[in-house]
Amino acid sequence: MLLELGPADVELLPGRAGQFDIEVDGALRYSRAQTRGFPTEAELAGLVPELGG
């Protein structure tokens, strides 16, 4: 996936215990609290507009 996208700005922020959220351009695109799990690689690709998400 990184080879397809190239360099990207990624920021890791502290959160609550077990929190895992993904924001793209300021919009929440994935929340572990909502799904009760972590995203698959295919789900991650769908979150990034440049990969067809």
PDB file of C-alpha atoms in Angstrom:
ATOM      1  CA  MET A   1       0.000   0.000   0.000  1.00  0.00           C
ATOM      2  CA  LEU A   2       2.808   2.419   0.820  1.00  0.00           C
ATOM      3  CA  LEU A   3       4.374   1.773  -2.574  1.00  0.00           C
ATOM      4  CA  GLU A   4       1.101   2.720  -4.258  1.00  0.00           C
ATOM      5  CA  LEU A   5       0.650   5.931  -2.261  1.00  0.00           C
ATOM      6  CA  GLY A   6       4.203   7.104  -1.813  1.00  0.00           C
ATOM      7  CA  PRO A   7       5.171   9.379   1.068  1.00  0.00           C
ATOM      8  CA  ALA A   8       2.340  10.324   3.414  1.00  0.00           C
ATOM      9  CA  ASP A   9       1.947  12.450   6.513  1.00  0.00           C
ATOM     10  CA  VAL A  10       1.004  10.228   9.431  1.00  0.00           C
ATOM     11  CA  GLU A  11       0.401  11.441  12.969  1.00  0.00           C
ATOM     12  CA  LEU A  12       0.055   9.205  16.011  1.00  0.00           C
ATOM     13  CA  LEU A  13      -1.903  10.779  18.836  1.00  0.00           C
ATOM     14  CA  PRO A  14      -2.518   9.438  22.327  1.00  0.00           C
ATOM     15  CA  GLY A  15      -6.083   8.389  23.030  1.00  0.00           C
ATOM     16  CA  ARG A  16      -8.171   6.380  25.423  1.00  0.00           C
ATOM     17  CA  ALA A  17      -7.264   2.776  26.215  1.00  0.00           C
ATOM     18  CA  GLY A  18      -7.988   0.636  23.166  1.00  0.00           C
ATOM     19  CA  GLN A  19      -8.789   3.607  20.945  1.00  0.00           C
ATOM     20  CA  PHE A  20      -7.875   3.205  17.268  1.00  0.00           C
ATOM     21  CA  ASP A  21      -9.286   5.810  14.882  1.00  0.00           C
ATOM     22  CA  ILE A  22      -8.234   6.687  11.364  1.00  0.00           C
ATOM     23  CA  GLU A  23      -8.873  10.167   9.986  1.00  0.00           C
ATOM     24  CA  VAL A  24      -8.264  11.161   6.376  1.00  0.00           C
ATOM     25  CA  ASP A  25      -8.130  14.915   5.713  1.00  0.00           C
ATOM     26  CA  GLY A  26      -9.767  15.563   9.086  1.00  0.00           C
ATOM     27  CA  ALA A  27     -12.718  13.200   8.543  1.00  0.00           C
ATOM     28  CA  LEU A  28     -13.141  10.107  10.714  1.00  0.00           C
ATOM     29  CA  ARG A  29     -12.978   7.134   8.336  1.00  0.00           C
ATOM     30  CA  TYR A  30     -12.517   4.228  10.766  1.00  0.00           C
ATOM     31  CA  SER A  31     -13.209   3.732  14.463  1.00  0.00           C
ATOM     32  CA  ARG A  32     -12.385   0.588  16.392  1.00  0.00           C
ATOM     33  CA  ALA A  33     -15.026   1.602  18.921  1.00  0.00           C
ATOM     34  CA  GLN A  34     -17.676   1.270  16.191  1.00  0.00           C
ATOM     35  CA  THR A  35     -16.374  -1.927  14.549  1.00  0.00           C
ATOM     36  CA  ARG A  36     -14.957  -3.674  17.649  1.00  0.00           C
ATOM     37  CA  GLY A  37     -11.865  -4.693  15.660  1.00  0.00           C
ATOM     38  CA  PHE A  38      -8.963  -3.552  13.554  1.00  0.00           C
ATOM     39  CA  PRO A  39      -9.249  -2.941   9.798  1.00  0.00           C
ATOM     40  CA  THR A  40      -7.980  -5.430   7.244  1.00  0.00           C
ATOM     41  CA  GLU A  41      -5.560  -4.303   4.550  1.00  0.00           C
ATOM     42  CA  ALA A  42      -8.458  -4.219   2.067  1.00  0.00           C
ATOM     43  CA  GLU A  43     -10.480  -2.014   4.437  1.00  0.00           C
ATOM     44  CA  LEU A  44      -7.505   0.302   4.871  1.00  0.00           C
ATOM     45  CA  ALA A  45      -7.171   0.653   1.100  1.00  0.00           C
ATOM     46  CA  GLY A  46     -10.827   1.652   0.959  1.00  0.00           C
ATOM     47  CA  LEU A  47     -10.227   4.473   3.437  1.00  0.00           C
ATOM     48  CA  VAL A  48      -7.716   6.239   1.190  1.00  0.00           C
ATOM     49  CA  PRO A  49      -9.236   8.091  -1.796  1.00  0.00           C
ATOM     50  CA  GLU A  50      -6.160   7.547  -3.979  1.00  0.00           C
ATOM     51  CA  LEU A  51      -6.687   3.780  -3.667  1.00  0.00           C
ATOM     52  CA  GLY A  52     -10.332   3.897  -4.662  1.00  0.00           C
ATOM     53  CA  GLY A  53     -11.880   4.519  -1.239  1.00  0.00           C
TER      54      GLY A  53
END
